[in-house]
Amino acid sequence: MLTLEPRTAGPLRQVLTPVLAIVATMIAGGILFMLLGKNPVEAIKIIFVDPLFDAYSRSELLVKAAPLALIATGLSFGYRANVWNIGAEGQFILGAICGGAVGLAFYGIDGWFVLPLMAVAGMLGGFAWAMIPAFLRTRFNANEILVSLMLVYVATLLLSALVSGPLRDPDGFNFPESRQFHDSATLPILLQGTRVHIGIVIALLVSLVGWLVLQRHVFGFQIKLMGAAPRAAHFAGVSTNRMVYLCLGISGALAGLAGMFEAAGPVGQLVPSLPAGYGFTAIIVAFLGRLHPAGIILASLVLALTIIGGETAQYLLQVPKAAISVFQGMLLFFLLAFEIFTRFRLRRSGAGATA
Amino acid sequence: MANNISPVLLFASIIAAAQPLVFAAVGEMITEKSGVLNLGVEGMMIIGAIAGFATAVTTGSPLLGVLAAAIAGAALALVFGFLTQVLLANQVATGLALTMFGLGLAALIGQPFSGVKPPPFPKLDLAVISDLPVVGPLLFNHNLMVYFGLVLVALIWAFLTFTRTGLTLRAVGEDHDAAHALGYNVILIRLTAIAVGGAMAGMGGAYLSLVRVPQWTEGMTAGSGWIALAIVVFGTWRTWRVMLGAYLFGGVTILQLNMQIADITPLWLVVLALFLAAVSVTVRSFRSSAPASPWMIGLWFTTLLAGSIAIRHPVSIPTEYLNMAPYIATILVLVAMSADKLRANINAPASLGRVFHRTG
């Protein structure tokens, strides 16, 4: 009989698990496309390989990876401490709304201060939205998973109410969208002819800071302690409530910043279709990156690849947009499944086992 | 139609609207009773919705559709079961993966089915009784799924309360180590509970696409799966309360839709809620003969304020804000039910969400 013995995984297995998961996803995805009557090899090539050999797609990879990395870095703090913020999508939307509203309030006013102000507003918006589940969990013991998730639906409706109401473009023929942000409310472009913006640099900086906090700061230690041994953390004087507020607050603020970047960067205005699922995809990024800042950077690139490849597959293979989430869900499945090899050792035991 | 909502039809439509939630929430309750938290209800529902729809359209039989939905939901649930029970994966993350995967797969399968009309679902037809006033539309004029759901809920209640297997299931949920030591197969029991929960979520989804809407649109579950999870908390893991919770949420949805049609300012609902809260606080303070608290005075003041605003400014509110009602109601209910820790946890399975690792 086979039994599982717990073990601590070496660094090699930590890296190997996500790689294996990606390969398994490609195989299973190919089989799925075959069942749907598409050419599996071509489908996998379109989604996972082709974007790498096209200059514009490569730059778009950075554009899509930046918000993912930002959000996932924030989420990874909470997930390490068993604080489950599932509503990053909602915090992302609130960040876009608040940042965008500031940009629209200063419409036509040029000045270096507009963008920083928008960024602060975006972070505050995401932060405030994340404080709702934090407060309800610490004060009323309400499950933060369900509360933060319900707030995603509320945020989506709020965005569409605002862009067809107070934030609507006055010259926009009643379309539910805001004005285009003017130049000083738009993120500077780093590479001419692409959409690569300053947010990518900030995402890198944030993950560096995240790594430092996790490795060198007492807060990082407390997070790990609370995730690994909640009772020990309690006795060591780590306040659960404080950790819930901090974890949700950080991830909310970063998701809000990502939302503001998306609105002031690639999109350039507030539209109801702004929430593109980054908040949910970032959950997978966090796990695929093994909740480690460096891993998250790599994982965000991989997931960005599936987003871009999925968009191409959408019109080349005539598959719906949501087909990407099949891949993303499978990726998370395989990752969680293969994790068993890092956490446990298979051992023959019982009758007939050799000692 | 304006300002003319028939209460009988209203209740009939609440029952119809709540039925998917009844299936999904009671199914999830069984899963949770065995100590497993499956957050993938939304994914299993949408898979059920498309599997049921596709089968009903291709075979022409809605009942086969429901069967297919149950099988599809159970199959997806078993993926979750395999990962969490055999491979000991994190239940929260796996449940999320299930939802994302389900939403995507349903969209892929459903692509050729958008805009197609499903075959009509058979209704209970008792000629004379159905035509009775009030009682007819309320009790005897639903489709078969409503009655099937009621019977199923009754059976589940009886199973959990009176049978030995039901007791074993609950024991596994309370303390899996003790149940294992007694010789019960914890993993097998949990896998069964997960599959049953998935089958019911699938049927709830099929109800959505075959009866309630009847059509297929991408992402048509729109959070019902998550609301079902909240309803289990609301129902404190008790069958009849969970069902009642589902009807309450169905009620919120229908009320909200009717308000949109009838053009009632929802501010009046806020006034009503504030008034009820103020009354209950006042009654409680009379009973305990405590001095008037600032809370109480504040509540009455806000009630008056909101009431006068509602009279002076009969503003109509954009539909987006009204559509938020079910989600905000879910949050409020979660808060109200969880605030009293003792009451909230008295029926919660003690091993809920914990990984069972068999040693030796």
XYZ file of C-alpha atoms in Angstrom:
715
model
C 0.000 0.000 0.000
C 1.155 3.515 -0.737
C 1.226 6.167 1.928
C 2.237 9.798 1.928
C 4.895 11.108 4.229
C 5.274 14.840 4.799
C 8.598 16.366 3.850
C 10.109 19.768 3.258
C 10.797 20.426 -0.382
C 14.124 21.542 -1.744
C 14.357 24.521 -4.088
C 14.469 22.300 -7.178
C 11.055 20.806 -6.517
C 9.663 24.258 -5.734
C 10.638 25.381 -9.238
C 9.809 22.121 -10.970
C 6.171 22.018 -9.825
C 5.023 25.126 -11.739
C 6.948 24.041 -14.841
C 5.335 20.605 -14.759
C 1.949 22.235 -14.271
C 2.432 24.396 -17.362
C 3.424 21.406 -19.492
C 0.473 19.369 -18.236
C -1.865 22.277 -18.985
C -0.592 22.459 -22.552
C -1.179 18.734 -23.049
C -4.631 18.719 -21.453
C -5.560 21.899 -23.296
C -4.507 20.300 -26.576
C -6.700 17.293 -25.861
C -9.612 19.605 -25.055
C -9.203 21.517 -28.319
C -8.985 18.220 -30.188
C -12.305 17.166 -28.663
C -13.775 20.436 -29.886
C -12.588 19.664 -33.401
C -9.669 22.093 -33.570
C -6.110 21.245 -34.426
C -4.486 20.768 -30.993
C -0.892 21.455 -32.056
C -1.891 24.624 -33.851
C -3.998 25.781 -30.895
C -1.199 25.297 -28.394
C 1.246 26.984 -30.756
C -1.047 29.986 -31.150
C -1.579 30.362 -27.431
C 1.788 29.530 -25.911
C 4.423 30.021 -28.604
C 3.429 32.492 -31.309
C 3.163 35.568 -29.055
C 6.842 35.119 -28.175
C 7.944 35.558 -31.794
C 6.176 38.782 -32.525
C 7.615 42.107 -31.385
C 4.261 43.732 -30.667
C 3.024 40.696 -28.736
C 6.208 40.708 -26.678
C 5.579 44.298 -25.629
C 1.939 43.473 -24.916
C 3.198 40.673 -22.688
C 4.694 43.314 -20.406
C 1.516 45.400 -20.546
C -0.615 42.476 -19.378
C 1.920 41.105 -16.905
C 2.338 44.366 -14.971
C -1.138 44.492 -13.379
C -1.016 40.746 -12.724
C 2.308 41.019 -10.912
C 1.143 44.025 -8.889
C -2.071 42.377 -7.738
C -0.530 38.951 -7.158
C 2.276 40.367 -5.017
C -0.319 41.939 -2.752
C -2.439 38.782 -2.651
C 0.547 36.577 -1.824
C 0.959 38.296 1.542
C -2.561 37.433 2.534
C -2.464 33.898 1.142
C 0.659 33.167 3.146
C -1.185 34.244 6.284
C -4.422 32.423 5.374
C -6.262 35.648 4.657
C -8.192 34.925 1.482
C -8.793 38.063 -0.528
C -10.692 36.761 -3.550
C -12.090 40.156 -4.515
C -9.007 41.788 -6.014
C -11.057 42.292 -9.173
C -13.388 44.601 -7.263
C -10.506 46.506 -5.687
C -8.989 46.830 -9.160
C -12.223 48.372 -10.441
C -12.480 50.789 -7.517
C -8.881 51.828 -8.112
C -9.720 52.561 -11.728
C -12.853 54.486 -10.726
C -11.140 56.629 -8.073
C -7.978 57.219 -10.097
C -10.037 57.917 -13.193
C -12.374 60.298 -11.357
C -9.393 62.352 -10.191
C -8.045 62.432 -13.726
C -11.423 63.605 -15.018
C -11.735 66.205 -12.244
C -8.485 67.781 -13.462
C -9.555 67.453 -17.066
C -7.506 69.684 -19.324
C -5.252 70.862 -16.529
C -1.635 70.109 -17.291
C 0.688 69.445 -14.426
C 3.124 66.935 -13.080
C 0.918 66.384 -10.034
C -2.081 64.896 -11.866
C -0.718 61.355 -12.302
C 0.643 60.958 -8.757
C -2.667 62.224 -7.423
C -4.502 59.695 -9.573
C -2.219 56.934 -8.320
C -2.874 57.879 -4.702
C -6.613 58.024 -5.342
C -6.497 54.637 -7.067
C -4.634 53.053 -4.187
C -7.036 54.605 -1.677
C -10.005 53.335 -3.668
C -8.716 49.774 -3.723
C -7.668 50.052 -0.096
C -11.093 51.284 0.987
C -12.855 48.514 -0.939
C -10.614 45.933 0.735
C -11.276 47.455 4.147
C -14.927 46.412 3.897
C -14.212 42.653 4.095
C -11.400 43.330 6.579
C -13.705 45.254 8.895
C -16.549 42.781 8.542
C -14.245 39.864 9.237
C -12.513 41.354 12.275
C -15.601 42.989 13.770
C -18.363 40.550 12.793
C -16.465 37.371 11.929
C -17.921 37.417 8.387
C -16.087 35.266 5.853
C -13.730 37.494 3.838
C -13.848 35.182 0.813
C -17.561 35.642 0.244
C -17.681 39.315 1.220
C -14.780 40.345 -1.006
C -16.254 38.328 -3.863
C -19.737 39.851 -3.554
C -18.063 43.258 -3.679
C -16.695 42.401 -7.134
C -20.235 42.283 -8.493
C -21.096 45.502 -6.665
C -17.974 47.217 -8.058
C -18.750 46.105 -11.612
C -22.261 47.527 -11.354
C -20.936 50.707 -9.729
C -18.524 51.247 -12.618
C -21.226 50.856 -15.218
C -23.572 53.128 -13.234
C -20.907 55.830 -12.976
C -19.831 55.798 -16.613
C -23.440 56.084 -17.711
C -24.096 58.743 -15.044
C -21.814 61.245 -13.327
C -18.606 60.247 -15.150
C -20.111 59.998 -18.635
C -18.439 61.804 -21.494
C -20.552 64.948 -22.042
C -19.727 64.908 -25.769
C -19.990 61.142 -26.104
C -23.424 60.694 -27.731
C -24.680 59.006 -24.541
C -22.329 56.063 -24.820
C -21.641 54.635 -21.366
C -18.003 55.694 -21.197
C -15.962 58.543 -19.750
C -13.921 61.105 -21.652
C -10.554 60.018 -22.960
C -7.974 61.035 -20.348
C -5.912 63.996 -21.500
C -2.154 63.740 -21.872
C -1.015 64.604 -18.371
C -3.527 62.118 -16.957
C -2.161 59.320 -19.144
C 0.761 57.120 -18.179
C 4.008 57.902 -19.992
C 5.010 55.334 -22.613
C 8.424 53.732 -22.163
C 8.875 52.182 -25.605
C 7.763 54.170 -28.621
C 5.143 52.459 -30.777
C 3.994 50.115 -28.019
C 1.749 50.393 -24.987
C 4.564 49.637 -22.525
C 4.076 52.148 -19.707
C 5.682 53.217 -16.474
C 3.508 50.803 -14.469
C 5.796 47.955 -15.485
C 8.736 49.548 -13.699
C 6.583 50.125 -10.649
C 5.425 46.512 -10.649
C 9.072 45.406 -10.587
C 9.845 47.820 -7.763
C 6.852 46.612 -5.762
C 7.892 42.994 -6.072
C 11.418 43.915 -4.946
C 10.002 45.689 -1.896
C 7.681 42.728 -1.351
C 10.639 40.384 -1.356
C 12.531 42.557 1.148
C 9.531 42.765 3.465
C 8.978 39.033 3.284
C 12.609 38.102 3.870
C 13.968 40.860 6.070
C 11.121 42.536 7.912
C 9.375 41.306 11.023
C 6.026 41.732 9.245
C 7.078 39.147 6.698
C 8.033 36.802 9.479
C 4.718 37.317 11.247
C 2.864 36.565 8.015
C 4.687 33.291 7.541
C 4.187 32.404 11.180
C 0.477 33.078 11.053
C 0.112 30.921 7.951
C 2.185 28.042 9.266
C 1.180 28.011 12.938
C -1.699 30.324 13.881
C -1.623 29.327 17.544
C 2.101 29.923 17.840
C 1.593 33.297 16.168
C -1.096 34.122 18.686
C 1.135 33.277 21.607
C 3.973 35.252 20.048
C 1.753 38.322 20.244
C 0.814 38.544 16.567
C -2.620 40.138 16.407
C -4.824 38.290 13.942
C -7.015 41.336 13.400
C -4.039 43.550 12.640
C -2.757 40.994 10.130
C -6.157 40.778 8.431
C -6.275 44.563 8.049
C -2.678 44.750 6.814
C -2.935 41.869 4.347
C -6.242 43.000 2.881
C -5.128 46.639 2.918
C -1.881 45.975 1.059
C -3.475 43.759 -1.550
C -6.374 46.183 -1.951
C -4.093 49.177 -2.438
C -1.926 47.329 -4.975
C -4.976 46.070 -6.858
C -6.320 49.625 -6.854
C -3.033 50.923 -8.238
C -3.154 48.279 -10.954
C -6.686 49.382 -11.801
C -5.631 53.005 -12.053
C -2.696 52.003 -14.293
C -5.025 50.067 -16.543
C -7.427 52.994 -16.856
C -4.721 55.640 -17.338
C -2.519 53.363 -19.432
C -3.683 50.899 -22.085
C -7.386 51.810 -21.911
C -7.118 55.595 -21.536
C -10.668 56.112 -20.251
C -13.278 54.499 -18.020
C -15.422 51.938 -19.823
C -17.736 49.224 -18.464
C -15.500 46.555 -20.012
C -12.458 47.766 -18.084
C -12.443 44.852 -15.612
C -10.863 42.144 -17.741
C -10.426 39.525 -15.056
C -6.949 40.574 -13.918
C -8.051 40.302 -10.305
C -9.007 36.661 -10.721
C -6.081 35.738 -12.941
C -3.747 37.243 -10.342
C -4.904 34.582 -7.892
C -3.423 31.950 -10.197
C -0.322 34.074 -10.697
C 0.185 34.155 -6.935
C -0.030 30.377 -6.664
C 1.965 29.659 -9.808
C 4.666 31.969 -8.460
C 4.595 29.943 -5.245
C 3.683 33.096 -3.302
C 7.241 34.327 -3.861
C 7.852 37.772 -5.424
C 10.372 36.529 -7.988
C 8.176 33.582 -8.888
C 5.232 35.932 -9.244
C 7.072 38.034 -11.847
C 7.704 34.920 -13.952
C 4.201 33.591 -13.378
C 2.644 36.897 -14.417
C 4.501 36.639 -17.728
C 3.214 33.091 -18.261
C -0.376 34.095 -17.530
C 0.015 37.197 -19.711
C 1.064 34.796 -22.460
C -2.153 32.830 -22.096
C -4.175 36.062 -22.197
C -2.533 37.302 -25.410
C -2.486 33.854 -26.984
C -6.097 33.420 -25.989
C -7.016 36.683 -27.708
C -5.359 35.509 -30.902
C -7.019 32.120 -30.652
C -10.314 33.935 -30.279
C -10.347 35.132 -33.870
C -8.051 32.545 -35.484
C -9.804 29.497 -34.034
C -13.214 31.033 -33.321
C -13.221 30.159 -29.638
C -14.939 32.375 -27.067
C -12.975 34.722 -24.853
C -13.663 32.606 -21.793
C -11.609 29.781 -23.316
C -8.607 31.393 -21.632
C -10.114 30.717 -18.238
C -10.244 27.008 -19.106
C -6.482 27.129 -19.438
C -6.077 29.228 -16.328
C -8.309 26.927 -14.282
C -6.454 23.855 -15.542
C -3.141 25.476 -14.729
C -4.247 25.979 -11.141
C -5.590 22.418 -10.991
C -2.330 20.890 -12.140
C -0.317 23.151 -9.899
C -2.306 22.121 -6.837
C -2.180 18.487 -7.899
C 1.576 18.420 -8.401
C 2.137 20.227 -5.150
C 1.725 16.861 -3.483
C 5.171 15.904 -4.740
C 6.762 18.862 -3.002
C 4.913 18.373 0.236
C 4.882 14.591 0.508
C 6.993 11.571 -0.265
C 5.356 8.436 -1.622
C 6.276 5.471 0.467
C 5.379 1.794 0.135
C 4.150 0.539 3.463
C 2.017 -2.088 5.169
C 2.081 -5.744 4.184
C 4.879 -6.680 1.796
C 6.827 -3.479 2.311
C 10.552 -3.764 2.546
C 11.917 -1.866 5.482
C -48.378 46.883 -14.772
C -47.055 49.872 -12.843
C -47.787 49.854 -9.115
C -49.842 46.752 -9.538
C -47.968 43.738 -8.283
C -50.162 40.781 -7.489
C -48.876 39.218 -4.253
C -49.818 35.722 -5.395
C -47.897 36.013 -8.620
C -45.066 37.609 -6.681
C -44.752 34.619 -4.366
C -45.060 32.191 -7.244
C -42.253 33.988 -9.054
C -40.111 34.036 -5.905
C -40.396 30.258 -5.672
C -39.442 29.957 -9.315
C -36.521 32.349 -8.935
C -35.199 30.711 -5.800
C -35.179 27.125 -7.053
C -31.619 27.133 -8.490
C -30.386 28.458 -5.165
C -32.293 25.764 -3.272
C -30.559 23.030 -5.284
C -27.099 24.560 -5.099
C -27.247 25.605 -1.451
C -28.658 22.349 -0.097
C -26.100 20.438 -2.187
C -23.270 22.529 -0.818
C -24.647 22.014 2.676
C -24.254 18.246 2.315
C -20.680 18.697 1.136
C -19.917 21.009 4.036
C -21.598 18.672 6.508
C -18.948 16.114 5.568
C -16.281 18.684 6.444
C -15.380 19.829 2.936
C -15.588 23.437 1.786
C -16.101 23.460 -1.983
C -15.940 27.023 -3.306
C -16.528 25.786 -6.846
C -20.338 25.939 -6.715
C -20.456 28.672 -9.344
C -18.369 26.542 -11.719
C -20.452 23.429 -11.144
C -23.664 25.390 -11.657
C -22.594 26.845 -14.975
C -21.384 23.453 -16.198
C -24.769 22.054 -15.211
C -26.459 24.916 -17.040
C -24.702 24.224 -20.335
C -24.690 20.422 -20.033
C -28.411 20.459 -19.321
C -29.099 22.943 -22.082
C -27.009 21.167 -24.700
C -28.486 17.776 -23.870
C -32.051 19.080 -23.827
C -31.609 20.804 -27.188
C -29.946 17.850 -28.920
C -32.211 15.126 -27.509
C -35.341 17.248 -27.239
C -35.890 16.013 -23.700
C -35.533 18.498 -20.841
C -35.559 15.699 -18.293
C -32.538 14.075 -19.926
C -31.012 17.530 -19.778
C -31.447 17.690 -16.026
C -29.906 14.234 -15.704
C -26.928 15.288 -17.816
C -26.541 18.428 -15.719
C -26.426 16.376 -12.541
C -23.811 14.065 -14.022
C -21.718 16.954 -15.307
C -21.873 18.742 -11.966
C -20.892 15.582 -10.126
C -18.051 14.881 -12.550
C -16.602 18.344 -12.060
C -17.063 18.025 -8.306
C -15.104 14.788 -8.365
C -12.171 16.597 -9.962
C -12.261 18.825 -6.896
C -12.694 15.750 -4.716
C -9.715 13.965 -6.238
C -7.483 16.991 -5.772
C -8.514 17.818 -2.235
C -9.101 14.336 -0.822
C -6.541 12.187 -2.598
C -3.856 14.725 -3.468
C -4.520 16.795 -0.316
C -4.669 20.099 -2.193
C -5.814 23.332 -0.560
C -9.622 23.415 -0.633
C -9.976 27.167 -1.082
C -7.612 27.343 -4.047
C -9.009 24.198 -5.661
C -12.559 25.487 -5.356
C -11.540 28.708 -7.072
C -9.837 26.771 -9.833
C -13.018 24.769 -10.278
C -15.051 27.927 -10.758
C -12.651 29.423 -13.314
C -12.349 26.157 -15.187
C -16.104 25.631 -15.142
C -16.868 29.122 -16.430
C -14.376 28.726 -19.267
C -15.367 25.205 -20.239
C -19.060 26.108 -20.218
C -18.356 29.037 -22.530
C -16.396 26.773 -24.889
C -19.090 24.096 -25.022
C -21.892 26.625 -25.137
C -20.604 28.642 -28.080
C -22.821 26.959 -30.714
C -25.846 27.105 -28.396
C -26.284 30.834 -27.891
C -29.558 32.067 -29.355
C -31.030 28.563 -29.453
C -34.400 27.890 -27.816
C -34.588 24.880 -25.495
C -37.591 22.526 -25.512
C -40.261 23.671 -23.018
C -40.033 22.233 -19.558
C -43.006 20.101 -18.486
C -45.276 21.704 -15.909
C -47.414 20.035 -13.333
C -50.798 20.057 -14.976
C -53.724 19.230 -12.764
C -56.353 20.975 -14.889
C -58.836 22.021 -12.226
C -56.585 22.505 -9.211
C -54.111 24.647 -11.100
C -56.904 27.033 -11.977
C -57.962 27.561 -8.378
C -57.541 31.163 -7.280
C -54.524 31.949 -5.090
C -53.743 28.317 -4.220
C -53.553 27.314 -7.872
C -50.703 29.514 -9.067
C -48.998 29.361 -5.685
C -48.899 25.608 -5.165
C -49.925 23.714 -8.267
C -48.663 25.601 -11.254
C -44.908 25.194 -11.143
C -42.706 23.116 -13.348
C -41.702 19.648 -12.229
C -38.277 20.760 -11.001
C -39.794 22.777 -8.147
C -41.617 19.749 -6.770
C -38.637 17.518 -7.384
C -36.512 20.014 -5.466
C -38.923 20.021 -2.533
C -38.980 16.237 -2.364
C -35.191 16.161 -2.590
C -34.801 18.638 0.255
C -37.177 16.598 2.419
C -35.252 13.424 1.635
C -31.935 15.060 2.448
C -33.287 16.384 5.716
C -34.554 12.928 6.650
C -31.284 11.350 5.570
C -29.158 13.680 7.676
C -31.452 13.550 10.684
C -32.632 9.979 10.941
C -30.335 7.587 9.102
C -27.185 5.944 10.304
C -25.324 6.918 7.128
C -26.394 10.519 7.691
C -24.979 10.360 11.181
C -21.717 8.950 9.852
C -21.520 11.779 7.325
C -21.940 14.347 10.074
C -19.418 12.561 12.283
C -16.855 12.740 9.494
C -17.528 16.458 9.248
C -17.187 17.006 12.971
C -13.988 15.089 13.601
C -12.410 13.206 10.755
C -9.677 11.710 12.923
C -12.180 10.199 15.342
C -14.342 8.915 12.484
C -11.261 7.372 10.897
C -10.295 5.753 14.174
C -13.782 4.248 14.375
C -13.120 2.584 11.040
C -15.111 4.806 8.706
C -13.662 5.525 5.299
C -13.386 9.304 5.593
C -12.160 9.869 2.038
C -14.873 7.768 0.415
C -17.641 9.411 2.449
C -16.341 12.871 1.603
C -15.996 12.050 -2.089
C -19.617 10.901 -2.109
C -20.767 14.066 -0.361
C -18.762 16.187 -2.818
C -20.315 14.360 -5.781
C -23.844 14.792 -4.430
C -23.202 18.492 -3.853
C -21.896 18.803 -7.401
C -24.885 16.965 -8.872
C -27.258 19.309 -7.081
C -25.337 22.402 -8.141
C -25.486 21.053 -11.704
C -29.255 20.648 -11.480
C -29.545 24.169 -10.118
C -27.660 25.361 -13.176
C -29.908 23.368 -15.501
C -32.918 24.987 -13.867
C -31.453 28.370 -14.752
C -30.849 27.604 -18.416
C -33.893 25.398 -19.050
C -36.625 26.889 -16.878
C -35.809 30.258 -15.427
C -34.284 32.103 -18.362
C -34.643 29.564 -20.826
C -31.639 30.231 -22.994
C -27.871 29.952 -22.835
C -25.664 32.976 -22.236
C -22.059 33.017 -21.158
C -21.650 33.565 -17.420
C -25.396 33.354 -16.867
C -25.038 32.166 -13.271
C -23.840 35.698 -12.361
C -22.738 34.827 -8.852
C -25.613 32.532 -7.802
C -23.079 29.879 -6.875
C -21.384 32.245 -4.478
C -24.691 33.362 -3.066
C -25.520 29.677 -2.479
C -22.372 29.426 -0.362
C -23.515 32.366 1.722
C -26.959 30.825 2.099
C -25.410 27.773 3.744
C -23.945 30.077 6.380
C -27.277 31.873 6.658
C -29.055 28.557 7.161
C -26.520 27.556 9.830
C -26.056 24.176 8.106
C -29.677 23.143 8.711
C -31.631 21.836 5.758
C -34.917 23.741 6.153
C -33.231 26.977 7.094
C -30.969 26.716 4.085
C -34.027 26.277 1.893
C -35.723 29.231 3.572
C -32.571 31.268 2.967
C -32.697 30.415 -0.724
C -36.305 31.641 -0.918
C -35.337 34.821 0.890
C -32.650 35.534 -1.676
C -34.961 34.652 -4.508
C -37.298 37.173 -2.921
C -34.683 39.907 -2.929
C -34.025 39.345 -6.618
C -37.700 39.342 -7.578
C -38.534 42.319 -5.392
C -35.687 44.249 -6.964
C -36.891 43.390 -10.470
C -40.458 44.322 -9.612
C -39.349 47.616 -8.158
C -37.641 48.381 -11.438
C -40.843 47.677 -13.305
C -43.163 49.412 -10.847
C -40.870 52.424 -10.438
C -40.913 52.410 -6.646
C -38.148 54.469 -5.111
C -35.956 51.975 -3.292
C -35.262 54.634 -0.711
C -38.565 53.533 0.814
C -37.057 50.120 1.429
C -34.199 51.766 3.288
C -36.723 53.751 5.328
C -38.614 50.563 6.097
C -35.468 48.702 7.135
C -34.367 51.600 9.351
C -37.817 51.799 10.893
C -37.862 48.094 11.717
C -34.370 48.291 13.203
C -35.342 51.298 15.303
C -38.467 49.559 16.565
C -36.602 46.394 17.500
C -33.880 48.361 19.325
C -36.507 50.332 21.213
C -38.488 47.243 22.183
C -35.341 45.576 23.421
C -34.362 48.584 25.499
C -37.863 48.704 27.056
C -37.540 45.068 28.033
C -34.187 45.519 29.704
C -35.371 48.903 31.047
C -32.025 50.410 30.103
C -31.761 54.165 29.470
C -32.187 55.301 25.893
C -28.887 54.687 24.107
C -27.397 57.071 21.538
C -27.750 54.185 19.080
C -31.508 54.186 19.462
C -31.881 57.939 19.134
C -29.581 57.922 16.129
C -31.623 55.197 14.445
C -34.919 57.030 14.893
C -33.330 60.248 13.688
C -31.936 58.572 10.564
C -35.302 56.943 9.901
C -37.035 60.312 10.012
C -34.349 61.888 7.868
C -34.467 59.153 5.227
C -38.269 59.268 5.269
C -38.379 63.000 4.672
C -35.834 62.734 1.883
C -37.905 59.988 0.282
C -41.017 62.214 0.406
C -39.319 65.358 -0.861
C -37.256 63.744 -3.626
C -38.936 60.783 -5.267
C -35.768 60.067 -7.236
C -35.648 57.032 -9.427
C -32.388 55.196 -9.033
C -30.433 53.773 -11.992
C -30.992 50.057 -12.459
C -27.332 49.282 -11.753
C -27.816 50.245 -8.124
C -30.928 48.096 -7.840
C -29.061 45.176 -9.378
C -26.576 45.379 -6.519
C -29.315 44.342 -4.087
C -28.739 40.554 -4.057
C -25.003 40.953 -3.523
C -25.347 43.562 -0.795
C -28.066 41.490 0.834
C -25.657 38.533 0.841
C -23.037 40.582 2.646
C -25.545 41.887 5.193
C -26.837 38.393 5.859
C -23.321 37.025 6.286
C -22.564 39.777 8.768
C -25.780 39.274 10.702
C -25.323 35.510 10.893
C -21.625 35.509 11.696
C -21.667 38.286 14.289
C -22.975 35.970 16.989
C -20.093 33.521 17.046
C -21.843 31.027 19.248
C -24.952 30.840 17.117
C -23.040 30.800 13.853
C -20.757 27.992 14.886
C -23.162 25.790 16.765
C -24.021 23.784 13.654
C -20.895 24.427 11.635
C -19.000 21.195 11.021
C -15.895 21.373 13.193
C -13.594 19.877 10.560
C -14.843 22.195 7.791
C -12.054 22.950 5.350
C -9.430 20.980 7.229
C -7.290 18.562 5.255
C -7.548 14.947 6.300
C -4.223 13.180 6.059
C -4.346 9.537 6.952
C -1.230 8.469 8.791
C -0.326 4.858 9.287
